[in-house]
PDB file of C-alpha atoms in Angstrom:
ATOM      1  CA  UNK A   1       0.000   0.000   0.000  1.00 63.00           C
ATOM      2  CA  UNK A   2       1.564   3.235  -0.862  1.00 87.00           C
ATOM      3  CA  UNK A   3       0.213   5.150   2.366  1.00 85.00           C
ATOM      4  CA  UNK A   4      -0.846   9.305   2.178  1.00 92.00           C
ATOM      5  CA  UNK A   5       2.500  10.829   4.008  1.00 93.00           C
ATOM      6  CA  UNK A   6       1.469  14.469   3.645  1.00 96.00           C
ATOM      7  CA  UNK A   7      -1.389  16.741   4.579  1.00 98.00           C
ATOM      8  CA  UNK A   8      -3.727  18.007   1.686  1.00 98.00           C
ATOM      9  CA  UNK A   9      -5.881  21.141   1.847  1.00 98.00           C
ATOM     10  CA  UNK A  10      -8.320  21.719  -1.141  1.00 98.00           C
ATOM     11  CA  UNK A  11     -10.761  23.797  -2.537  1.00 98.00           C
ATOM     12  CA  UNK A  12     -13.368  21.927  -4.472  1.00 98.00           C
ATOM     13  CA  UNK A  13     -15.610  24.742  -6.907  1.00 98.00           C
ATOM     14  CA  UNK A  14     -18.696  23.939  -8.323  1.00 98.00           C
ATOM     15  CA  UNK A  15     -22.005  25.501 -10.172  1.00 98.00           C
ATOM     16  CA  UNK A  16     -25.621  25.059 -10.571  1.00 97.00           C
ATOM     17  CA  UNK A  17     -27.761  26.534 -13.298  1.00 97.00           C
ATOM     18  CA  UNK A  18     -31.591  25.907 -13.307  1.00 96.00           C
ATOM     19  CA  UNK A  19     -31.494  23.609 -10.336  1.00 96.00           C
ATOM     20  CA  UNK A  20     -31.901  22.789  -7.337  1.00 96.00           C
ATOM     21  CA  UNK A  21     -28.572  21.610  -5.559  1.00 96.00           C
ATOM     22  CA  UNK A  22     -29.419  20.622  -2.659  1.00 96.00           C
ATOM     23  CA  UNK A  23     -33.090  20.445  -1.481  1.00 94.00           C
ATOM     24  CA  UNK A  24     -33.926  21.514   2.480  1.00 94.00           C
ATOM     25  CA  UNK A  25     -36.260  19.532   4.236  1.00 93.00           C
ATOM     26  CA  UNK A  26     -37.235  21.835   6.886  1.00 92.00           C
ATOM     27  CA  UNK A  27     -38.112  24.250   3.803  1.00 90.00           C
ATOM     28  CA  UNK A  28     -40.544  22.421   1.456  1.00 88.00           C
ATOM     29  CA  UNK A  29     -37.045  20.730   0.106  1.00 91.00           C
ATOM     30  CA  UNK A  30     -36.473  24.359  -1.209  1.00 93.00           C
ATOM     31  CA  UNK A  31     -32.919  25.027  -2.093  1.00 96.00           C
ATOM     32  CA  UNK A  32     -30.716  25.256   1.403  1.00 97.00           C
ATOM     33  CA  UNK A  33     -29.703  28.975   2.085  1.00 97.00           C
ATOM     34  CA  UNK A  34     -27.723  31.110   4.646  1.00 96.00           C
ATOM     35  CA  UNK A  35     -30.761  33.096   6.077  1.00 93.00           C
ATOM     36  CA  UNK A  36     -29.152  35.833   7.408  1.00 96.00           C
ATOM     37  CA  UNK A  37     -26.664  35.773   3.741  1.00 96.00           C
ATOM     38  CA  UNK A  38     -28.814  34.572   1.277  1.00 96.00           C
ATOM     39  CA  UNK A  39     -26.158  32.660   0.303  1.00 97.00           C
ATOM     40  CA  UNK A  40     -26.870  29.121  -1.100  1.00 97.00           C
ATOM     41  CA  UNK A  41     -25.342  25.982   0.477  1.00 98.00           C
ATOM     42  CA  UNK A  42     -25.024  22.457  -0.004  1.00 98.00           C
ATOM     43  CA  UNK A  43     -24.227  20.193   2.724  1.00 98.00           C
ATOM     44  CA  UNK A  44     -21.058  18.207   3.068  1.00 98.00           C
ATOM     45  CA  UNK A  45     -23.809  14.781   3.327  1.00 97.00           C
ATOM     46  CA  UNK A  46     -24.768  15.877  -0.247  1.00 97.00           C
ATOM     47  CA  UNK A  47     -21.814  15.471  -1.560  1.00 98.00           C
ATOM     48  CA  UNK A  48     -20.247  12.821   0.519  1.00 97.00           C
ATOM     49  CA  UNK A  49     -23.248  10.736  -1.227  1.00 97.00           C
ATOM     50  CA  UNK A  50     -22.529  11.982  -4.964  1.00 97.00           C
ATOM     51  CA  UNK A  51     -18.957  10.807  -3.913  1.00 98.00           C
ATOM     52  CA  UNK A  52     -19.957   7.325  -2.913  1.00 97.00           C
ATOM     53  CA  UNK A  53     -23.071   6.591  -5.691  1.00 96.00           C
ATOM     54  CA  UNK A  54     -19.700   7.324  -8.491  1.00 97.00           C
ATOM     55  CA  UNK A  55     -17.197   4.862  -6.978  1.00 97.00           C
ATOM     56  CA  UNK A  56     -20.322   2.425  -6.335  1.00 96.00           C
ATOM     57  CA  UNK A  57     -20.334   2.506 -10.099  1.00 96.00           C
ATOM     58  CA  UNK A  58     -16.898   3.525 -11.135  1.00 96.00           C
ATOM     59  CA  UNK A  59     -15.015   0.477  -8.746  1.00 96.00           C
ATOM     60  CA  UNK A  60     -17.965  -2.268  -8.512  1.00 92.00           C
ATOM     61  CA  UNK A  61     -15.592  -4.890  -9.814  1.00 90.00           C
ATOM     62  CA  UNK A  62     -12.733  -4.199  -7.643  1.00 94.00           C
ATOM     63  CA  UNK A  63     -12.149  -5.545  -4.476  1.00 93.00           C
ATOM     64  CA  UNK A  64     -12.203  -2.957  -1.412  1.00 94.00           C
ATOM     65  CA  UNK A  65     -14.452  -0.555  -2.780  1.00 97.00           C
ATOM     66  CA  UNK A  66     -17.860  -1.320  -1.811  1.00 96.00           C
ATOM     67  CA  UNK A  67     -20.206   1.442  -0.403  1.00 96.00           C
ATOM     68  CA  UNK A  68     -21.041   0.808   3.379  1.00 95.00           C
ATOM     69  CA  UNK A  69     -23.171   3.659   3.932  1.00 93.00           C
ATOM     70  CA  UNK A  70     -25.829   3.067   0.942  1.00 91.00           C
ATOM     71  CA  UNK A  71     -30.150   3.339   0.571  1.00 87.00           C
ATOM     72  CA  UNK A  72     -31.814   0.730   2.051  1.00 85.00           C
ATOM     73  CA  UNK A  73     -28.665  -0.781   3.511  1.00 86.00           C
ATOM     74  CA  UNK A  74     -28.901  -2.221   6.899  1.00 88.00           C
ATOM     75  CA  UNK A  75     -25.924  -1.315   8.965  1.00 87.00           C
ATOM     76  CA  UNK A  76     -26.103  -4.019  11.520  1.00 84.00           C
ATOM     77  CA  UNK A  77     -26.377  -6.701   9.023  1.00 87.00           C
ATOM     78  CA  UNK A  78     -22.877  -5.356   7.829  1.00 89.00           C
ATOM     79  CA  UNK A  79     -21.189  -5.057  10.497  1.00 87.00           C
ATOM     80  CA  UNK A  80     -22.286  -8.385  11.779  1.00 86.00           C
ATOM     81  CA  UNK A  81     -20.908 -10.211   8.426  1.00 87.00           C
ATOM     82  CA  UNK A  82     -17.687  -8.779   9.212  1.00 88.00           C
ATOM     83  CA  UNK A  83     -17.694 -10.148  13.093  1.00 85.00           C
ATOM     84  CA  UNK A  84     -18.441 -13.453  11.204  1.00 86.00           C
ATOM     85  CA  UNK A  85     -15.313 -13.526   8.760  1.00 88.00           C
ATOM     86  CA  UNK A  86     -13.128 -15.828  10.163  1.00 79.00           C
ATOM     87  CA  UNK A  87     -10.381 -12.937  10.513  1.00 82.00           C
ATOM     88  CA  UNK A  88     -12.182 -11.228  13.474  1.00 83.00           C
ATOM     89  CA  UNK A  89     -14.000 -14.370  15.175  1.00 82.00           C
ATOM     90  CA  UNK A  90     -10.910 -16.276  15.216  1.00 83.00           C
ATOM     91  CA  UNK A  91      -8.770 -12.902  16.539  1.00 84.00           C
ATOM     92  CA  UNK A  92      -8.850 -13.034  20.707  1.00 85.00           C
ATOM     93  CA  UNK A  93     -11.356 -11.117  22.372  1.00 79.00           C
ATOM     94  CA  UNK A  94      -9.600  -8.233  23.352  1.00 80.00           C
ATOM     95  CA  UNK A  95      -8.482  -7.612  19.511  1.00 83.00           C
ATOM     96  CA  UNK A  96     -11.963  -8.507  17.627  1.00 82.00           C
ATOM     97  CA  UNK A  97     -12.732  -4.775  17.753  1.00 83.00           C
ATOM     98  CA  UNK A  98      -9.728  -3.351  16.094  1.00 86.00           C
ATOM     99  CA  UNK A  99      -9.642  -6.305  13.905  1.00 88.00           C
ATOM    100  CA  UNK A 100     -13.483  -5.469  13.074  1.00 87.00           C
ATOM    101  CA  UNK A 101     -11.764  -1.988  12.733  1.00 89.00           C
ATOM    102  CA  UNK A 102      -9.688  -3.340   9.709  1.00 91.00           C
ATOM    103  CA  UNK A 103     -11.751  -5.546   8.042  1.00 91.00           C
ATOM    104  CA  UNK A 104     -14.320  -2.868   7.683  1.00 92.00           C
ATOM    105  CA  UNK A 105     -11.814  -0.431   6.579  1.00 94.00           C
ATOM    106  CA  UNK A 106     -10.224  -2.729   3.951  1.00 94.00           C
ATOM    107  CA  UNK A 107     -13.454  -3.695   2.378  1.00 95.00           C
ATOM    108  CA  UNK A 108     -15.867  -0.180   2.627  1.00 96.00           C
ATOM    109  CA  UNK A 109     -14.174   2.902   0.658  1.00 97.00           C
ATOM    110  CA  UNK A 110     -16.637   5.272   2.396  1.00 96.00           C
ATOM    111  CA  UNK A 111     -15.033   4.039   5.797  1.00 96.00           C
ATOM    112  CA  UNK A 112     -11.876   4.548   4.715  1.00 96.00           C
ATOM    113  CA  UNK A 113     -11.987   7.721   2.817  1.00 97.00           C
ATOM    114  CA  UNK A 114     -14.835   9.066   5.353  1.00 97.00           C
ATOM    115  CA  UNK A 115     -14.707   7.248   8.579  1.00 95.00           C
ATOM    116  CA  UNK A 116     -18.057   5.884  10.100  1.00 91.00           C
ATOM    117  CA  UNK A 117     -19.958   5.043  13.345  1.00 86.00           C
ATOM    118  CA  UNK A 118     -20.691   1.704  14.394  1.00 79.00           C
ATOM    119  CA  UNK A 119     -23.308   1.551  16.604  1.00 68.00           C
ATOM    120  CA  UNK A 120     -24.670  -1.454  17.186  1.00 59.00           C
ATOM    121  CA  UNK A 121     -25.947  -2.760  20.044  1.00 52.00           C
ATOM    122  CA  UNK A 122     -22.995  -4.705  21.494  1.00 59.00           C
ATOM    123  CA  UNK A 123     -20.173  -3.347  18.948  1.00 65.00           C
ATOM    124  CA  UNK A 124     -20.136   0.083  18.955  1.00 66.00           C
ATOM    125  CA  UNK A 125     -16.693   2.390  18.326  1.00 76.00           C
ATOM    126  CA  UNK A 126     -16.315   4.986  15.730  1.00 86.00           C
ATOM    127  CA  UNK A 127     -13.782   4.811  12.675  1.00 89.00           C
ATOM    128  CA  UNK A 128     -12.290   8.321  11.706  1.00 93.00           C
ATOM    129  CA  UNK A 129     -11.893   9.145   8.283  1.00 95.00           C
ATOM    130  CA  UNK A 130      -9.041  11.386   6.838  1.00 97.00           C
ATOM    131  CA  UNK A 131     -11.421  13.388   4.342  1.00 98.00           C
ATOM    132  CA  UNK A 132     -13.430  15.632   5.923  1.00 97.00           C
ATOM    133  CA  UNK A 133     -15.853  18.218   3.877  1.00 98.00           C
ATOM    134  CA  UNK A 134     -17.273  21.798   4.847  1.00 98.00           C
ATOM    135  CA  UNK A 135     -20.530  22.697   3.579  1.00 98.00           C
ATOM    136  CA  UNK A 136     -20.386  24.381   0.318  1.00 98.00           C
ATOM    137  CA  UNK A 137     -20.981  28.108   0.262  1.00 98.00           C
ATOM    138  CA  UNK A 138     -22.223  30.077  -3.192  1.00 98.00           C
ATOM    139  CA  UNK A 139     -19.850  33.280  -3.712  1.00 97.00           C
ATOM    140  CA  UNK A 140     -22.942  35.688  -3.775  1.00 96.00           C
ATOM    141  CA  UNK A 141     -26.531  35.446  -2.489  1.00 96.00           C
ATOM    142  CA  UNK A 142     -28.828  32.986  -4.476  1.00 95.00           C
ATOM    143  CA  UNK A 143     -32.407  33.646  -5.503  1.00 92.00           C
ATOM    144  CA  UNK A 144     -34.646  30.508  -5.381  1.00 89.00           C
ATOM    145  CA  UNK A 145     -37.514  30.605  -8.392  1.00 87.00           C
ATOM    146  CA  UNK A 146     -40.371  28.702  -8.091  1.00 85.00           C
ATOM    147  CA  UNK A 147     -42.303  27.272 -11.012  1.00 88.00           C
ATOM    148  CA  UNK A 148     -45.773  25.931 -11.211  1.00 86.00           C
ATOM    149  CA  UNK A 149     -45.944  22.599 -13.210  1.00 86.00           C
ATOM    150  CA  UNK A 150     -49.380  20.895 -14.141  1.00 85.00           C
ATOM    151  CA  UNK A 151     -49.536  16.996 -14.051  1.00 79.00           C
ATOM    152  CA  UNK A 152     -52.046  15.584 -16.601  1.00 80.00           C
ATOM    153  CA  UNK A 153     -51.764  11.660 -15.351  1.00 80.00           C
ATOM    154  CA  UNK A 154     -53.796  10.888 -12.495  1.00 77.00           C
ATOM    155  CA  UNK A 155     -53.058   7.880 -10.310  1.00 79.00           C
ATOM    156  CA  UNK A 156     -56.648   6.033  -9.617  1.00 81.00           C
ATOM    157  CA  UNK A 157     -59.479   5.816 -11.838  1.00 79.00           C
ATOM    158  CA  UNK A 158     -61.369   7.570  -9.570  1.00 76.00           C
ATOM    159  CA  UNK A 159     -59.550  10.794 -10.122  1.00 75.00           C
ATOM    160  CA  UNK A 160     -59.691  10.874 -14.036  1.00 74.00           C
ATOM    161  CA  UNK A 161     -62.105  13.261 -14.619  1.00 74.00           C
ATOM    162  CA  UNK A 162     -60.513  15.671 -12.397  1.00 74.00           C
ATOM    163  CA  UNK A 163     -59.117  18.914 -13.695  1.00 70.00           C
ATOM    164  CA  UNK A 164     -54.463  18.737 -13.481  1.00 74.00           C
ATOM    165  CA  UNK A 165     -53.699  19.279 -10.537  1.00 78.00           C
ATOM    166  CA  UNK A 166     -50.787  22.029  -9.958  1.00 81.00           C
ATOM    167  CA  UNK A 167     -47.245  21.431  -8.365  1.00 79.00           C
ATOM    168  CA  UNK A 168     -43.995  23.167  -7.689  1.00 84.00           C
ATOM    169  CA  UNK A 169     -40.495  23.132  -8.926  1.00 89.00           C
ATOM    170  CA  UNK A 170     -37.840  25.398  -7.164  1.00 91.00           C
ATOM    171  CA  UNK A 171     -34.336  26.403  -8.944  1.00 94.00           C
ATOM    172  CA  UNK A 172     -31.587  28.622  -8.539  1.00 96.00           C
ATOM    173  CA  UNK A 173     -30.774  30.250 -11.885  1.00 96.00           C
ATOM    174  CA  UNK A 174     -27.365  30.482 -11.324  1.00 97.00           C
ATOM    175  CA  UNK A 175     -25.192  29.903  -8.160  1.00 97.00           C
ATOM    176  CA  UNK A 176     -21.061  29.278  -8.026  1.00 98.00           C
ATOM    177  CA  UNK A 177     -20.857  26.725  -4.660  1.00 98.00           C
ATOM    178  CA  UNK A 178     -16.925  26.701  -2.678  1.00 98.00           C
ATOM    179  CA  UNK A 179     -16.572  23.849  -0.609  1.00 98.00           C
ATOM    180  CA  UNK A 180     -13.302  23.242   1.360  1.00 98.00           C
ATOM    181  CA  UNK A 181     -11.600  19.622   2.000  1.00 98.00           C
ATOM    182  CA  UNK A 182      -8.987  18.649   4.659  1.00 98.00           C
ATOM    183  CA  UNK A 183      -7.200  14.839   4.248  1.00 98.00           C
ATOM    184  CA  UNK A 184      -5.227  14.356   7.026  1.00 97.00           C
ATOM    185  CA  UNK A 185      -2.047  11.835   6.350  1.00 97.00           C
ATOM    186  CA  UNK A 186      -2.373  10.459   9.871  1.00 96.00           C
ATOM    187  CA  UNK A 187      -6.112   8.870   9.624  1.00 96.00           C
ATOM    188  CA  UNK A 188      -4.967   7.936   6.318  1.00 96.00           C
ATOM    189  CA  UNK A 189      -2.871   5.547   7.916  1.00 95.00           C
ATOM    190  CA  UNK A 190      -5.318   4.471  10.310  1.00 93.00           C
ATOM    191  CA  UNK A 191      -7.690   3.716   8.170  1.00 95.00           C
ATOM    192  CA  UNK A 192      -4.929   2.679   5.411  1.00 95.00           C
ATOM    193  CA  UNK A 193      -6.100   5.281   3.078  1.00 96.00           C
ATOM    194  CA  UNK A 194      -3.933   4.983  -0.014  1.00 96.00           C
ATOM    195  CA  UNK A 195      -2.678   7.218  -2.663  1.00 96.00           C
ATOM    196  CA  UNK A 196      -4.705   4.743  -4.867  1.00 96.00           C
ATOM    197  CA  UNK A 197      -7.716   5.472  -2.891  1.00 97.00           C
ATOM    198  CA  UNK A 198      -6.512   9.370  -3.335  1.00 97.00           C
ATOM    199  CA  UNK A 199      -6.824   9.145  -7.042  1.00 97.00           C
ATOM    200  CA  UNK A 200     -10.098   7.750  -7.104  1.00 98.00           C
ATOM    201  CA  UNK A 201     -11.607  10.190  -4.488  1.00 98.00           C
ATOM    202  CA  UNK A 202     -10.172  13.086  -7.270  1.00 98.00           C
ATOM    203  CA  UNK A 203     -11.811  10.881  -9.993  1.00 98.00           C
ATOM    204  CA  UNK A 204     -15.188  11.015  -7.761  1.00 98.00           C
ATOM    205  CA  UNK A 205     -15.225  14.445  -7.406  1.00 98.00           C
ATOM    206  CA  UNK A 206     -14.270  15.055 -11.216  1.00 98.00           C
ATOM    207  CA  UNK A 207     -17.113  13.409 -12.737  1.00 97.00           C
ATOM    208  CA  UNK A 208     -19.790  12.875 -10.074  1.00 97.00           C
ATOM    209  CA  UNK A 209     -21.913  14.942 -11.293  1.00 96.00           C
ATOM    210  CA  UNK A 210     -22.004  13.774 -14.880  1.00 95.00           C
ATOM    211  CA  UNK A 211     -23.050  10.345 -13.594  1.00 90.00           C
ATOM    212  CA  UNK A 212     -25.793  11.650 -11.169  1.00 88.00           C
ATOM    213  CA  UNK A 213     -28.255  13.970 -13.024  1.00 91.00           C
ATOM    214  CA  UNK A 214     -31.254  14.604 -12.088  1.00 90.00           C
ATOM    215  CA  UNK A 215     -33.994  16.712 -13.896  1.00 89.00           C
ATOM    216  CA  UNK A 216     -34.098  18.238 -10.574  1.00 90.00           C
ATOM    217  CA  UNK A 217     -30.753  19.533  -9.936  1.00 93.00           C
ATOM    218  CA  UNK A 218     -30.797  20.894 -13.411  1.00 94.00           C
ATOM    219  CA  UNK A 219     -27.156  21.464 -14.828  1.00 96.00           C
ATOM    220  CA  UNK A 220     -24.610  20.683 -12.185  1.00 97.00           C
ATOM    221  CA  UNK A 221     -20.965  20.882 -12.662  1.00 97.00           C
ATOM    222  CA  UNK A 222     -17.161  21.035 -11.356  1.00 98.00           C
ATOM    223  CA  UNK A 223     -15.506  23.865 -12.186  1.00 98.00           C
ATOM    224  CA  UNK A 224     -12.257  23.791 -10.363  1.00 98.00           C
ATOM    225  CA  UNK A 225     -10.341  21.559  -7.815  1.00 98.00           C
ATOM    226  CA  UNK A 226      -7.341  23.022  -6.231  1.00 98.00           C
ATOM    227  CA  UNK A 227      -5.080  21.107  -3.745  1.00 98.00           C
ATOM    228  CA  UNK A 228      -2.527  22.607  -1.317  1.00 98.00           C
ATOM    229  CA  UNK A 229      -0.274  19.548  -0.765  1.00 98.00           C
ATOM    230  CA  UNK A 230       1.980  20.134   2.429  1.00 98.00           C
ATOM    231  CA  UNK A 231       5.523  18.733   2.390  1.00 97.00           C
ATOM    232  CA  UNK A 232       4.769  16.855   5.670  1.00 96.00           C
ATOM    233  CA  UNK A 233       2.482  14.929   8.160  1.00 96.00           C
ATOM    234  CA  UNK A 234       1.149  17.642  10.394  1.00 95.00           C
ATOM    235  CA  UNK A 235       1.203  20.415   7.655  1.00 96.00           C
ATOM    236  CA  UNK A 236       3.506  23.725   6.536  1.00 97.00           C
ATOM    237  CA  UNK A 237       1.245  26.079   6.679  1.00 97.00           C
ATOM    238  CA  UNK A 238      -2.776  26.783   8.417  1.00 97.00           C
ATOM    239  CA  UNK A 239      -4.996  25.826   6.304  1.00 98.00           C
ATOM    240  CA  UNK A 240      -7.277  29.099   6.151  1.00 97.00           C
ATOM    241  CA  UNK A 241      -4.021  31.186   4.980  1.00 97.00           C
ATOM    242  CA  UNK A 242      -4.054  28.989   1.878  1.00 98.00           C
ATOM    243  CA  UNK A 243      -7.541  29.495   1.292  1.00 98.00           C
ATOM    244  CA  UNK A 244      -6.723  32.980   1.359  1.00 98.00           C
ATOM    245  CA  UNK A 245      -4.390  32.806  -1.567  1.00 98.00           C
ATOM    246  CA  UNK A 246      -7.644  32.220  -4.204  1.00 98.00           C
ATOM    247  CA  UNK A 247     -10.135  34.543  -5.087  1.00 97.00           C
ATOM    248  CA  UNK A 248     -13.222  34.016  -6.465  1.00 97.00           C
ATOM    249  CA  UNK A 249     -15.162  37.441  -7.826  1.00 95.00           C
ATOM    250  CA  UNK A 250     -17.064  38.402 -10.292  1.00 95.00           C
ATOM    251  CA  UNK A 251     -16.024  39.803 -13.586  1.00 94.00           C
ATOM    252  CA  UNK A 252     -18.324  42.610 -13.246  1.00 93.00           C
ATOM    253  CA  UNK A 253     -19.494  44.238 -10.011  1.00 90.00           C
ATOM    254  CA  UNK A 254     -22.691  45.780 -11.391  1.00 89.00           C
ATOM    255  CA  UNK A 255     -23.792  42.339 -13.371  1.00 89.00           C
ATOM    256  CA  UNK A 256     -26.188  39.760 -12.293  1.00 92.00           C
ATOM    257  CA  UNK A 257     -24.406  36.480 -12.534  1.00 94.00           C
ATOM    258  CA  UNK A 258     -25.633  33.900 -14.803  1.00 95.00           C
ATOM    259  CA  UNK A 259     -22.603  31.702 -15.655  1.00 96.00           C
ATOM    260  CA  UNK A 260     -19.229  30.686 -14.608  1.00 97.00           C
ATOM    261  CA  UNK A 261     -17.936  33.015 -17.501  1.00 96.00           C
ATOM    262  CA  UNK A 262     -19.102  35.771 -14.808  1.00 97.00           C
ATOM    263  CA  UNK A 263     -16.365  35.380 -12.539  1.00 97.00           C
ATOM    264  CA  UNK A 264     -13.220  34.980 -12.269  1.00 97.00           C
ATOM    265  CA  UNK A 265     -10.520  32.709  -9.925  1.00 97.00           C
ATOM    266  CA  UNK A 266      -7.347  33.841  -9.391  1.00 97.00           C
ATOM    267  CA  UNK A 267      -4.706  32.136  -7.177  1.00 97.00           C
ATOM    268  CA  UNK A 268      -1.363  34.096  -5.484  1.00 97.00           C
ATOM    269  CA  UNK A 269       0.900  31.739  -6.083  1.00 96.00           C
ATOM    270  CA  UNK A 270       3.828  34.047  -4.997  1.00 96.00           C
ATOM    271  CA  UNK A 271       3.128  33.660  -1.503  1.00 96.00           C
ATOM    272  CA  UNK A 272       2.654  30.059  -1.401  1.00 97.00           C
ATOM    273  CA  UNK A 273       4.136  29.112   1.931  1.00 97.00           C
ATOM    274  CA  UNK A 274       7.327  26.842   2.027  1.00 96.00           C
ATOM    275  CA  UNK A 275       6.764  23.235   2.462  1.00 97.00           C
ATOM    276  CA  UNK A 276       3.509  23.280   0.332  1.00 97.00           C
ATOM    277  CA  UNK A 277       2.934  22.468  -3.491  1.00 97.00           C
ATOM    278  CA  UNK A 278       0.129  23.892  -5.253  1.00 97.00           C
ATOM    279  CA  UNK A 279      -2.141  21.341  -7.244  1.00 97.00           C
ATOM    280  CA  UNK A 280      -4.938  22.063  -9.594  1.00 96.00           C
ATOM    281  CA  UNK A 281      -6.455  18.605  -9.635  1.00 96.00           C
ATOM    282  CA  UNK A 282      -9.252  20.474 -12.658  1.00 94.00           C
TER     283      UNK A 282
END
């Protein structure tokens, strides 16, 4: 296994045009928003799960990259299958846990990439993952639309000679997401993490959106992934000062954004810190 040995900051950008991103339950599954802002979000769930539906697909040949966390899945049933391997019921008792630990690490991606809790009722613990996700954030406020759509099938005879009935559909028009990502080189190891694994978490994040459209989320997209890799474990540099270095604005001040053409990203690269290497993964 050729192990993560350094830290990796990045800056995953994304965009949504006629769409809904990310729907909030607590709001009619309108799209999520900063109330006091007005800026749009989408929660780092949302895409943890666009992450884990691509390597479902991407890796469902390969050994060690099933989905633990998936609909309909039953958790205990998992875990128990892995207390019944002969790996962990044959390891003494005070080791079946950290065996359980490994097994579950070497066969679930999400665990390793993500971590997990195990919480059944006799074999609970926790596995921490080395990729961890902030909610994304849209650059400026977002402004959700919503649309009135008629249905003209009905569902039981009894309601055919009714008149369509009348639903909604809410969208953003346009909105530029920033989400931020931390790996940390240490859980990596834990949970054995690999540069392999690395390049197919990139791969995820590249192209999870073409492989998970939705009429719904309307046209999704990456626009830019940029990685801050630190010349050590612990890091070179805090993470927020090379956040700092790129800047997303708009091309115009006075315009109303409708595109990615609208803004534009610089990055400083003359004050990169020492000890970290710059990476534009897309």
């Amino acid at each position: 296994m050729n192990e993560i040995k350094n830290r990796i900051d990045f800056i995953y950008v994304f965009d949504v045009q006629d769409g809904n991103p990310n729907g909030d339950p607590d709001a009619g599954n309108l799209p999520r928003v900063d109330t006091e802002t007005g800026c749009g979000l989408v929660t780092d769930v949302c895409l943890k799960r666009k992450v884990r539906n691509y390597v479902d697909v991407a890796m469902r040949d390969k050994s060690g990259y099933d989905i633990f966390i998936q609909e309909a899945a039953v958790l205990d049933n998992r875990v128990e299958d892995i207390y019944a391997t002969s790996k962990v019921k044959d390891a003494p008792k005070e080791k079946k846990k950290e065996s359980a630990k490994k097994a579950l690490c070497e066969k679930y991606f999400d665990i390793r990439a993500f971590g997990a809790v195990i919480a059944t009722k006799e074999k609970q613990g926790q596995v921490r993952g080395p990729i961890q996700l902030t909610f994304a954030r849209s650059i400026d406020p977002i402004f959700s639309h919503s649309h009135a759509i008629t249905r003209m099938a009905v569902t039981k005879e009894a309601d055919k000679e009714k008149e369509r009935t009348i639903g909604r559909k809410a969208t953003v028009p346009y909105g530029l997401y920033v989400a931020h990502g931390f790996i940390s080189a240490n859980l990596a190891r834990q949970t054995e993490f690999s540069e392999e694994d690395l390049k197919i978490f990139w791969e995820a994040l590249t192209n999870m959106f073409d492989n998970d459209r939705s009429a719904a989320r309307g046209l999704m997209s990456v626009r830019k992934i940029i990685a801050f890799e630190h010349s050590s474990e612990l890091g070179n540099a805090p993470a927020n000062k090379l956040f700092d270095l790129v800047t997303i604005k708009k091309a115009n001040e006075d315009s109303t954004p409708r595109s990615f053409g609208d803004y534009v990203i610089s990055i400083d690269k003359d004050n990169l810190p020492e000890g970290v290497r710059l990476v534009e993964i897309f």
